[in-house]
Short mmCIF file of C-alpha atoms and ligand atoms in Angstrom, two decimals:
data_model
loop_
_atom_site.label_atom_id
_atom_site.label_comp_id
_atom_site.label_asym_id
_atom_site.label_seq_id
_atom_site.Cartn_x
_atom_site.Cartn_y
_atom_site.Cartn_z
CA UNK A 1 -3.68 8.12 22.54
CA UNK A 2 -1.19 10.07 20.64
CA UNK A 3 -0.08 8.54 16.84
CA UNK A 4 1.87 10.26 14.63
CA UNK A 5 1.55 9.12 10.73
CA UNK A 6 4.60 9.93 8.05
CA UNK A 7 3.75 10.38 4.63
CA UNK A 8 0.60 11.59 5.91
CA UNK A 9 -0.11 13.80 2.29
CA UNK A 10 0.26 10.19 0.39
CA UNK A 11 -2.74 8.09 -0.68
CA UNK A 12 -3.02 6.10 2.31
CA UNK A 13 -1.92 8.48 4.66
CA UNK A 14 -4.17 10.86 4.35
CA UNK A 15 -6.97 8.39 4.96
CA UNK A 16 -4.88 7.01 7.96
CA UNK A 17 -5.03 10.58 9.00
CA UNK A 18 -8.66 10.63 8.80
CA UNK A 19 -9.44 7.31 10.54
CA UNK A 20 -7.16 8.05 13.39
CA UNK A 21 -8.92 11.31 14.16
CA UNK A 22 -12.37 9.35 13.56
CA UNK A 23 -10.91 7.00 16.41
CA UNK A 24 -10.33 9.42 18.52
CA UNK A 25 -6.72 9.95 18.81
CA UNK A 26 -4.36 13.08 18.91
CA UNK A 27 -3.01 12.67 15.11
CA UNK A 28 0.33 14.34 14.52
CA UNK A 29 0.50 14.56 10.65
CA UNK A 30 3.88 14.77 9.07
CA UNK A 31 3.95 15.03 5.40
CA UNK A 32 7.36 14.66 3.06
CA UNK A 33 7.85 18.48 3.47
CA UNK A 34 7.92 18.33 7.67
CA UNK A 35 9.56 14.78 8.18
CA UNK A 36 11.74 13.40 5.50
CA UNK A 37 12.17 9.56 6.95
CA UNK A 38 15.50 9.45 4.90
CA UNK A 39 16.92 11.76 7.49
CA UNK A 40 17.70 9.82 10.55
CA UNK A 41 18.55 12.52 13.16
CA UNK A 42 15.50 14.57 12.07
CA UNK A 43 13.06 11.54 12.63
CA UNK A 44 14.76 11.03 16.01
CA UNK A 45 14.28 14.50 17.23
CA UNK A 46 10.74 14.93 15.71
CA UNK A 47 9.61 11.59 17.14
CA UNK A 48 11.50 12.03 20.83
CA UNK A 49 9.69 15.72 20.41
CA UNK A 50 6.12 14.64 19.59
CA UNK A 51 6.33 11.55 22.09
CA UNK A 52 3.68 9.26 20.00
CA UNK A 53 2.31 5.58 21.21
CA UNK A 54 2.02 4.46 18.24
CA UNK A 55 3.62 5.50 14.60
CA UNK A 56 2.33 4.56 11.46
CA UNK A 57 4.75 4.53 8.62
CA UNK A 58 2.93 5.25 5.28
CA UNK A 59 6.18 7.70 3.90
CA UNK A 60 7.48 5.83 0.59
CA UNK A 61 8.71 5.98 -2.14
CA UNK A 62 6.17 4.40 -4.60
CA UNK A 63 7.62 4.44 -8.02
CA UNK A 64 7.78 0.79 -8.92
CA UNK A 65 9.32 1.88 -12.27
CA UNK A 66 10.86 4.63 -11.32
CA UNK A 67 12.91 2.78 -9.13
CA UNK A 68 14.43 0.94 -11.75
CA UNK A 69 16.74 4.09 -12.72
CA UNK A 70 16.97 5.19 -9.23
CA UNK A 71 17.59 1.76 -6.82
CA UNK A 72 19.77 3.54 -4.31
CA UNK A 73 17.02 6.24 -3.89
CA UNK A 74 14.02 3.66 -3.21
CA UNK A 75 16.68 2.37 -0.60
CA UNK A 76 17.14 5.84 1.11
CA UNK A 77 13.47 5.86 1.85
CA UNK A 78 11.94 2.07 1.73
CA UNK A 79 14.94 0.91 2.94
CA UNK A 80 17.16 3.06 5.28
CA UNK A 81 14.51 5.66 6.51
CA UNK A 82 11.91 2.37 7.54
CA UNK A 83 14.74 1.73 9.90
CA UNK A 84 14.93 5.71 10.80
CA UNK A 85 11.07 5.48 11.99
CA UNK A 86 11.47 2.48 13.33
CA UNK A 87 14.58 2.88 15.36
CA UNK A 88 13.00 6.45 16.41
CA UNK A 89 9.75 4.38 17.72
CA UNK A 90 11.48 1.99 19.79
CA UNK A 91 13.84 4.86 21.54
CA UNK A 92 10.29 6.55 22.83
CA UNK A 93 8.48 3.00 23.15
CA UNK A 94 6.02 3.84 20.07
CA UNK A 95 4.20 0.87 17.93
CA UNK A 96 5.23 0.81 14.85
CA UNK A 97 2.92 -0.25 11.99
CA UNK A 98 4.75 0.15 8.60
CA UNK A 99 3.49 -0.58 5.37
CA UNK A 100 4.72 -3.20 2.84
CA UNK A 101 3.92 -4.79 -0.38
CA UNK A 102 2.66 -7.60 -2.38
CA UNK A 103 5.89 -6.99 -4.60
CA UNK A 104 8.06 -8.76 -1.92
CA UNK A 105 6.63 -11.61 -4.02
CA UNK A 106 7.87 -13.33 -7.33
CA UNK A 107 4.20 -14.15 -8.13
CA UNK A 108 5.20 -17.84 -9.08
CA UNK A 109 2.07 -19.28 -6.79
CA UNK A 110 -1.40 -19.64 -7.86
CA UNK A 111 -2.98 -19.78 -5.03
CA UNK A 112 -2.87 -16.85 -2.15
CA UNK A 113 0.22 -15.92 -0.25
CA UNK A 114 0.54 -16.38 2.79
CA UNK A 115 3.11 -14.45 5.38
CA UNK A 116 5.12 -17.49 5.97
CA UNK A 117 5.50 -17.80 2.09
CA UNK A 118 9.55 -17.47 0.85
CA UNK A 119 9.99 -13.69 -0.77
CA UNK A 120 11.60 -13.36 -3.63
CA UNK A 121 10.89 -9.34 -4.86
CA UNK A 122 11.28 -9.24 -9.20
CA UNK A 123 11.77 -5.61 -8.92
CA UNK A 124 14.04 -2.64 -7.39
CA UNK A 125 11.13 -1.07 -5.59
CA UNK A 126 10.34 -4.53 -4.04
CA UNK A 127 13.75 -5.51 -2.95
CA UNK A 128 13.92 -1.52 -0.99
CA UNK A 129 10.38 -2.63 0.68
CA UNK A 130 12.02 -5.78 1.83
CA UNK A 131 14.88 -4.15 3.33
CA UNK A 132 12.38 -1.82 4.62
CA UNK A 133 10.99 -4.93 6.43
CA UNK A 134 14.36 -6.40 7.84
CA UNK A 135 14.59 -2.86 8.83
CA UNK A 136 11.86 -2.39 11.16
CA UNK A 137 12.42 -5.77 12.27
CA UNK A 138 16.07 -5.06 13.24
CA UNK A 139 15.47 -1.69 14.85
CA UNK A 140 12.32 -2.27 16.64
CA UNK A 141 11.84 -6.34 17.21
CA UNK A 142 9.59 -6.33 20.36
CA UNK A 143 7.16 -3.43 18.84
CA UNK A 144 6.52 -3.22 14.89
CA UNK A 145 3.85 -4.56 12.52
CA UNK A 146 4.37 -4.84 9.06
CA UNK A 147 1.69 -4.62 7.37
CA UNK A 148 1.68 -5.86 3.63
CA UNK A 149 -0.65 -5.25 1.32
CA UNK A 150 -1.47 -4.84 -2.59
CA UNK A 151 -2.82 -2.61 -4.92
CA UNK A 152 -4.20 0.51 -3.36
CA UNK A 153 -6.93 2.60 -4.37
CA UNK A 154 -8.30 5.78 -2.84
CA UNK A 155 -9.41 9.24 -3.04
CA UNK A 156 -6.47 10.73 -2.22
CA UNK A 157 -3.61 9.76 -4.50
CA UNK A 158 -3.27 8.71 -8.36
CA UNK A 159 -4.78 5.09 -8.38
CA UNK A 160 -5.92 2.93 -11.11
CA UNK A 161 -9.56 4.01 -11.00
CA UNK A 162 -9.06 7.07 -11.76
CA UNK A 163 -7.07 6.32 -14.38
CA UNK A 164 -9.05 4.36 -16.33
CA UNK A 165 -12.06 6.70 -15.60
CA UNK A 166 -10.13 9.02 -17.01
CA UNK A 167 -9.28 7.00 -19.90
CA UNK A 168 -12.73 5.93 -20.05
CA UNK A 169 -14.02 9.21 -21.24
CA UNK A 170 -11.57 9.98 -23.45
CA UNK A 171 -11.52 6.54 -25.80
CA UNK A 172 -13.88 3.80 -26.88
CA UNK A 173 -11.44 1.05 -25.99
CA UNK A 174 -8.94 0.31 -23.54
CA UNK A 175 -6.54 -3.10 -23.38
CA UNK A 176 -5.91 -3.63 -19.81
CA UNK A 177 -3.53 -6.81 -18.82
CA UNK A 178 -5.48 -9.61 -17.53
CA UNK A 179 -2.48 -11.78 -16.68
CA UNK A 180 -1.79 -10.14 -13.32
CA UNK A 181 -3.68 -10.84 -10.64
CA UNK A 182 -3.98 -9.69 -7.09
CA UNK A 183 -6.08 -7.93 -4.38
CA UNK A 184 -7.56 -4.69 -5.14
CA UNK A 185 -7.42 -2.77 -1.79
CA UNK A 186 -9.37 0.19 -0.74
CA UNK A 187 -6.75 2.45 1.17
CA UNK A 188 -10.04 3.65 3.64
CA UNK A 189 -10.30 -0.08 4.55
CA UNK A 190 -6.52 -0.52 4.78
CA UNK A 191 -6.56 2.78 6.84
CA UNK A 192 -8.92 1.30 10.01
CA UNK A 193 -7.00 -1.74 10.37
CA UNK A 194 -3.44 -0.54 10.27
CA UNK A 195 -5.40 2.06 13.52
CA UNK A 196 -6.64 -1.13 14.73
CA UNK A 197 -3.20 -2.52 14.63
CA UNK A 198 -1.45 0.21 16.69
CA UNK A 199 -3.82 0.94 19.21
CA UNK A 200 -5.30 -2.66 20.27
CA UNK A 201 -3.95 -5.35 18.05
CA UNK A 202 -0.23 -4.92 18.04
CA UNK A 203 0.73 -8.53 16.70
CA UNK A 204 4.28 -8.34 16.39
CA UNK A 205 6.05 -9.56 12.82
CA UNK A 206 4.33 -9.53 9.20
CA UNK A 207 0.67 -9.70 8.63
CA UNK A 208 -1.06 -9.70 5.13
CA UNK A 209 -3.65 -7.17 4.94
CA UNK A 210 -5.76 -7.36 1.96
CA UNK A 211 -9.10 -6.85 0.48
CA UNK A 212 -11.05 -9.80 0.13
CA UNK A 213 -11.11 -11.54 -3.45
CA UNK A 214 -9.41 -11.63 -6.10
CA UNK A 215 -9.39 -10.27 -10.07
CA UNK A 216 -6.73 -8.91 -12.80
CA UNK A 217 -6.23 -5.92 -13.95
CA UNK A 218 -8.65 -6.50 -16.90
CA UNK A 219 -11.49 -7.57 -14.69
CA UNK A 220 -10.91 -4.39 -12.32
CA UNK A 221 -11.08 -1.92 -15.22
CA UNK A 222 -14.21 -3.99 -16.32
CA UNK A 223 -15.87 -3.15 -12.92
CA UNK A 224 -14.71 -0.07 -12.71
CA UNK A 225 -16.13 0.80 -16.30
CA UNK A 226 -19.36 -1.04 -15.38
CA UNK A 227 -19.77 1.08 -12.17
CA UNK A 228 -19.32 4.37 -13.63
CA UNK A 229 -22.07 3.28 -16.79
CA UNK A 230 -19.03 4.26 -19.06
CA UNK A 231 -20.00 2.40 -22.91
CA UNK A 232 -15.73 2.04 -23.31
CA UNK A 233 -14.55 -1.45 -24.62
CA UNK A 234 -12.11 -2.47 -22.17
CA UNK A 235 -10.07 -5.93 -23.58
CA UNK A 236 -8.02 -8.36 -22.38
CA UNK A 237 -3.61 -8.25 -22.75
CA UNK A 238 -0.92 -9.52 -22.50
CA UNK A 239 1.88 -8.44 -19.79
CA UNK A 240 4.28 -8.93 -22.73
CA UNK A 241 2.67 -6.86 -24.92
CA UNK A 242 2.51 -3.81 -22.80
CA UNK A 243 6.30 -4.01 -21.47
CA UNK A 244 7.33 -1.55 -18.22
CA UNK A 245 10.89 -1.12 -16.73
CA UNK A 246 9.90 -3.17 -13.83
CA UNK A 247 8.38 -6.48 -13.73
CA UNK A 248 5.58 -7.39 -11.69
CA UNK A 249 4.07 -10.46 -10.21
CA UNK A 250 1.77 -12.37 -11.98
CA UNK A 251 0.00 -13.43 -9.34
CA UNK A 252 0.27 -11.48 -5.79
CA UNK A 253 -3.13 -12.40 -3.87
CA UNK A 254 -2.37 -12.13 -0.22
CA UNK A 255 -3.89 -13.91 2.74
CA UNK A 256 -3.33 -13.84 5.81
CA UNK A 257 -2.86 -17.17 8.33
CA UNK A 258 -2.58 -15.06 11.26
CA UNK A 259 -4.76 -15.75 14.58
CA UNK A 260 -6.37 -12.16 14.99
CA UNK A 261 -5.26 -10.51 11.70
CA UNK A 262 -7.97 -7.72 10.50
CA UNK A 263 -10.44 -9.22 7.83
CA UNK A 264 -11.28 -6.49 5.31
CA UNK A 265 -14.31 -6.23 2.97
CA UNK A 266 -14.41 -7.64 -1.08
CA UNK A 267 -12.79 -5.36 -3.38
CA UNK A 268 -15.54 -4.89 -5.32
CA UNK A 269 -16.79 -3.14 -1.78
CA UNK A 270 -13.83 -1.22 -1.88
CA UNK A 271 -14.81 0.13 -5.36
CA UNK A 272 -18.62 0.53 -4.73
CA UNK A 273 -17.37 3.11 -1.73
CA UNK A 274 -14.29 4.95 -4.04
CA UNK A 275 -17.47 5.12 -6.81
CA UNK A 276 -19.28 6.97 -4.29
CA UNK A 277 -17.20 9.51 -3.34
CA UNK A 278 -17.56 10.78 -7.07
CA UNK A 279 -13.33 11.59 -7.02
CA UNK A 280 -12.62 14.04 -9.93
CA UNK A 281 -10.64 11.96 -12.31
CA UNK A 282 -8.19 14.41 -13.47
N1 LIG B 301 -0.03 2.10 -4.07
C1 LIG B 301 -0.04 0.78 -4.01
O1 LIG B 301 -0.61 0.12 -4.89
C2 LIG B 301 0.61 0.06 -2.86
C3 LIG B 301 0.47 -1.33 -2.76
C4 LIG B 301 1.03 -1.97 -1.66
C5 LIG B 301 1.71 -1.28 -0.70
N2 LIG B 301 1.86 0.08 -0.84
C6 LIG B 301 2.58 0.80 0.21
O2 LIG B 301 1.66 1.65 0.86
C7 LIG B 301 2.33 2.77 1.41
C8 LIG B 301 1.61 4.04 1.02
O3 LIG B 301 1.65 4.17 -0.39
P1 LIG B 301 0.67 5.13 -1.19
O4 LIG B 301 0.02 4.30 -2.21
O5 LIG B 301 -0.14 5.95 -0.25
O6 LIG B 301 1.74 6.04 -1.94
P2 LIG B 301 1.87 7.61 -2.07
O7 LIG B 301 0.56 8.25 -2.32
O8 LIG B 301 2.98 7.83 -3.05
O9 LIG B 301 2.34 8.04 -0.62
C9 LIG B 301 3.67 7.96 -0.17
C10 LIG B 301 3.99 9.25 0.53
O10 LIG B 301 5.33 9.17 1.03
C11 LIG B 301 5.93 10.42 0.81
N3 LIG B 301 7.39 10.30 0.79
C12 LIG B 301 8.21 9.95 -0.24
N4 LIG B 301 9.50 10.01 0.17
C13 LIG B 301 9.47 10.42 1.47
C14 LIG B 301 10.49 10.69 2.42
N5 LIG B 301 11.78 10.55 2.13
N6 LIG B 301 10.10 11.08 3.66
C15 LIG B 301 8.80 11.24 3.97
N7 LIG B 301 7.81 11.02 3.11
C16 LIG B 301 8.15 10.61 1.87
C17 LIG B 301 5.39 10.88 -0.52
O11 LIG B 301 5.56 12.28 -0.64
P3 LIG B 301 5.76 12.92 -2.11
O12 LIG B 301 4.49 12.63 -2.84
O13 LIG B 301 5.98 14.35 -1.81
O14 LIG B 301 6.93 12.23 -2.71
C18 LIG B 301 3.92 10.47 -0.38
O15 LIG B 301 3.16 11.49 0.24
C19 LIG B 301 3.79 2.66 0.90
O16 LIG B 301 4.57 2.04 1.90
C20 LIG B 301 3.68 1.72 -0.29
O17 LIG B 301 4.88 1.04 -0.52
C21 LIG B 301 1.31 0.77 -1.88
#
């Protein structure tokens, strides 16, 4: 089986990369530089060229604040070029599994979303992932996934691990917000399911896709402090005290109430396995 991955230098798409070839398929790797998904006629052609059966769309662009300044940007790529991949899938008969976010949510519940939850994004970033989802829904209805998930950590990409290991060993205290809370996900767990996804799974429409449990951002850093035997202080904040040009959910825990959606391991799991790989920090 043949599956070609975009954004395949990003976080997750490098490990996507890696689990697909573990799997056993032909992996056709397009990073930013090769495949720009923004650019519909070049998707089309590369797509119609490499003749994939399934395509995983992890190309993004992933600058929740950023994309404050820049909303028509975030569109050109979460928006518009989701519908470029997808429309280039369904013209070569290609799964698509493309990759959304927690952010589609307001973060008003208190108790886990679930896919047929109302969205409501806060943000710029999570409005262009929502029209990213309309998009592949539009373009490819009988053959897409969309996959969301939340708060990704891996080896591969700037996560929050490494940031506060990095932080870690350069100060004796850190304030972390504990008033957001949501699903730390390990992007090599994320990575076998969204494979599992395109090559046997294939239910159509949204499916949540996150680790199991639940914690803020306080009580990660705490764990992740813990784990690494690091003496720093971390304490508890406020979301109002730390202020950022786009607002986030308070509460984004996802669930999924999907018949045959992939079940993925605790985040502390996820941690425990990113803590083993012994990722230089900076
Ligand atoms: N990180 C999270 O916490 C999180 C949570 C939930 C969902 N997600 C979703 O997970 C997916 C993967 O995110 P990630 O964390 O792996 O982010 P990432 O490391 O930033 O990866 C995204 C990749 O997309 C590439 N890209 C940007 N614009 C592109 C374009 N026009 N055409 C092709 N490629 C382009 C980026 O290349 P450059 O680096 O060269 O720009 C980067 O390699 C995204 O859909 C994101 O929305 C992420």
């Amino acid at each position: 089986m043949r599956i070609l991955v975009t954004g395949a230098a990003g976080m997750l798409g490098t490990d996507v990369c890696k689990a697909a070839t573990d799997a056993g398929f032909d992996v056709l790797a397009f990073e930013r530089t090769r495949l720009d998904v923004a650019d519909a006629s070049t998707v089309e052609a590369a797509v119609r060229r490499a003749g994939p059966d399934v395509i995983v769309n992890c190309a993004a662009w992933t600058d929740v604040d950023g994309a404050e300044a820049s909303p028509q940007a975030a569109l050109e790529v979460n928006g518009a070029g989701a519908g470029n991949v997808a429309r280039a899938a369904a013209g070569c008969g290609a799964w698509i599994v493309h990759v959304s976010t927690d952010y589609v949510f307001d973060g008003s519940k208190s108790e886990p979303y679930l896919e047929s939850d109302p969205v409501a994004p806060l943000s710029e970033y999570g409005r262009s992932k929502l029209e990213g989802e309309l998009a592949v829904a539009r373009e490819a209805p009988e053959q897409h996934t969309v996959v969301r998930s939340s708060w990704l950590f891996g080896a591969a990409g700037r996560c929050f691990p490494r940031t506060i290991l990095r932080l870690a060993a350069e100060r004796d205290e850190l304030t972390v917000v504990a008033d957001q809370v949501g699903c730390p996900t390990f992007t090599a767990h994320l990575a076998g399911a969204l494979i599992d996804l395109g090559r046997t799974r294939r239910l159509p429409g949204v499916v949540h896709v996150a680790a199991a449990g639940q914690c803020s951002w306080f009580e990660f850093a705490t764990e992740i402090v813990a784990s690494a035997r690091l003496p720093t202080q971390i304490k508890p904040g406020a979301t109002s005290e730390m202020p950022r040009p786009a607002p986030r959910p308070a509460y984004s825990v996802l669930r999924s109430e999907r018949a045959g959606a992939p079940r993925l391991p605790d985040w502390r799991r996820g941690l425990d396995e990113f803590m083993a790989l012994r990722v230089p920090v900076s």
